[in-house]
Amino acid sequence: MDLRAEAPADKVETLVSADPSAALDDAQRALLDYARKLTLTPASCCREDIDALRAAGADDTMIHAAVQVAAYFNYINRVADGLGVEPESE
């Protein structure tokens, strides 16, 4: 997907800069941080994390979507790694 076709140019520039989270609002940044935590240290995720996401402005639909996407990509990457699948060249 060409991100430039999907978002305003200034957002794209910020996303590819050294601090891509600067283009995100508080809820999006909190969801990104939570997805990182869910990926790297899933056993440390707790109810307080969900409360913090809500406090940052994320609703239950956003939280559910973020968890589903992070979980799916973590799952599929582990399946591919476990089977020794090599990435396709573009």
mmCIF file of C-alpha atoms in Angstrom:
data_model
loop_
_atom_site.group_PDB
_atom_site.id
_atom_site.type_symbol
_atom_site.label_atom_id
_atom_site.label_comp_id
_atom_site.label_asym_id
_atom_site.label_seq_id
_atom_site.Cartn_x
_atom_site.Cartn_y
_atom_site.Cartn_z
ATOM 1 C CA MET A 1 0.000 0.000 0.000
ATOM 2 C CA ASP A 2 1.277 3.443 -0.860
ATOM 3 C CA LEU A 3 0.696 5.449 2.311
ATOM 4 C CA ARG A 4 0.904 8.693 0.344
ATOM 5 C CA ALA A 5 -2.363 7.834 -1.400
ATOM 6 C CA GLU A 6 -4.109 7.200 1.926
ATOM 7 C CA ALA A 7 -3.099 10.155 4.096
ATOM 8 C CA PRO A 8 -2.311 13.876 3.872
ATOM 9 C CA ALA A 9 1.292 14.608 2.883
ATOM 10 C CA ASP A 10 2.183 16.227 6.221
ATOM 11 C CA LYS A 11 0.991 13.139 8.124
ATOM 12 C CA VAL A 12 3.031 10.864 5.861
ATOM 13 C CA GLU A 13 6.161 12.951 6.385
ATOM 14 C CA THR A 14 5.696 12.834 10.149
ATOM 15 C CA LEU A 15 5.057 9.081 10.114
ATOM 16 C CA VAL A 16 8.296 8.367 8.264
ATOM 17 C CA SER A 17 10.311 10.807 10.373
ATOM 18 C CA ALA A 18 12.417 9.962 13.403
ATOM 19 C CA ASP A 19 9.335 10.362 15.655
ATOM 20 C CA PRO A 20 6.386 8.793 13.845
ATOM 21 C CA SER A 21 4.202 8.898 16.965
ATOM 22 C CA ALA A 22 4.096 12.696 16.632
ATOM 23 C CA ALA A 23 1.447 12.220 13.924
ATOM 24 C CA LEU A 24 -0.815 10.333 16.320
ATOM 25 C CA ASP A 25 -3.369 11.637 18.774
ATOM 26 C CA ASP A 26 -3.299 10.592 22.431
ATOM 27 C CA ALA A 27 -5.584 7.588 21.948
ATOM 28 C CA GLN A 28 -3.645 6.336 18.920
ATOM 29 C CA ARG A 29 -0.312 6.755 20.703
ATOM 30 C CA ALA A 30 -1.628 4.865 23.742
ATOM 31 C CA LEU A 31 -2.936 2.070 21.501
ATOM 32 C CA LEU A 32 0.420 1.858 19.724
ATOM 33 C CA ASP A 33 2.245 1.630 23.048
ATOM 34 C CA TYR A 34 -0.172 -1.054 24.233
ATOM 35 C CA ALA A 35 0.256 -3.063 21.018
ATOM 36 C CA ARG A 36 4.027 -2.902 21.573
ATOM 37 C CA LYS A 37 3.583 -4.115 25.166
ATOM 38 C CA LEU A 38 1.210 -6.878 24.040
ATOM 39 C CA THR A 39 3.800 -7.973 21.473
ATOM 40 C CA LEU A 40 6.899 -7.845 23.667
ATOM 41 C CA THR A 41 5.586 -8.699 27.145
ATOM 42 C CA PRO A 42 2.058 -10.103 26.828
ATOM 43 C CA ALA A 43 1.969 -11.566 30.343
ATOM 44 C CA SER A 44 2.427 -8.068 31.784
ATOM 45 C CA CYS A 45 -0.796 -6.731 30.221
ATOM 46 C CA CYS A 46 -3.511 -6.072 32.791
ATOM 47 C CA ARG A 47 -6.806 -4.316 33.505
ATOM 48 C CA GLU A 48 -4.952 -1.108 34.391
ATOM 49 C CA ASP A 49 -3.637 -0.963 30.811
ATOM 50 C CA ILE A 50 -7.197 -1.033 29.481
ATOM 51 C CA ASP A 51 -8.221 1.666 31.952
ATOM 52 C CA ALA A 52 -5.276 3.801 30.783
ATOM 53 C CA LEU A 53 -6.303 3.322 27.145
ATOM 54 C CA ARG A 54 -9.819 4.505 27.954
ATOM 55 C CA ALA A 55 -8.412 7.478 29.876
ATOM 56 C CA ALA A 56 -6.359 8.398 26.783
ATOM 57 C CA GLY A 57 -9.538 8.496 24.688
ATOM 58 C CA ALA A 58 -9.680 5.005 23.189
ATOM 59 C CA ASP A 59 -13.098 3.372 23.204
ATOM 60 C CA ASP A 60 -13.761 -0.351 23.486
ATOM 61 C CA THR A 61 -14.056 -0.775 19.715
ATOM 62 C CA MET A 62 -10.637 0.820 19.187
ATOM 63 C CA ILE A 63 -9.085 -1.273 21.956
ATOM 64 C CA HIS A 64 -10.580 -4.484 20.594
ATOM 65 C CA ALA A 65 -9.363 -3.699 17.066
ATOM 66 C CA ALA A 66 -5.838 -2.891 18.266
ATOM 67 C CA VAL A 67 -5.625 -6.116 20.279
ATOM 68 C CA GLN A 68 -6.995 -8.181 17.384
ATOM 69 C CA VAL A 69 -4.539 -6.697 14.872
ATOM 70 C CA ALA A 70 -1.527 -7.046 17.179
ATOM 71 C CA ALA A 71 -2.490 -10.602 18.102
ATOM 72 C CA TYR A 72 -3.062 -11.619 14.488
ATOM 73 C CA PHE A 73 0.267 -10.260 13.266
ATOM 74 C CA ASN A 74 2.101 -11.810 16.217
ATOM 75 C CA TYR A 75 0.411 -15.137 15.501
ATOM 76 C CA ILE A 76 1.051 -15.169 11.763
ATOM 77 C CA ASN A 77 4.677 -14.091 12.200
ATOM 78 C CA ARG A 78 5.273 -16.896 14.684
ATOM 79 C CA VAL A 79 3.666 -19.427 12.348
ATOM 80 C CA ALA A 80 5.852 -18.219 9.481
ATOM 81 C CA ASP A 81 8.982 -18.247 11.653
ATOM 82 C CA GLY A 82 8.112 -21.670 13.040
ATOM 83 C CA LEU A 83 7.752 -23.093 9.545
ATOM 84 C CA GLY A 84 10.867 -21.376 8.222
ATOM 85 C CA VAL A 85 8.901 -19.360 5.682
ATOM 86 C CA GLU A 86 11.053 -16.825 3.862
ATOM 87 C CA PRO A 87 9.514 -13.426 3.014
ATOM 88 C CA GLU A 88 8.593 -12.943 -0.620
ATOM 89 C CA SER A 89 10.611 -10.385 -2.530
ATOM 90 C CA GLU A 90 8.617 -7.465 -3.877
#
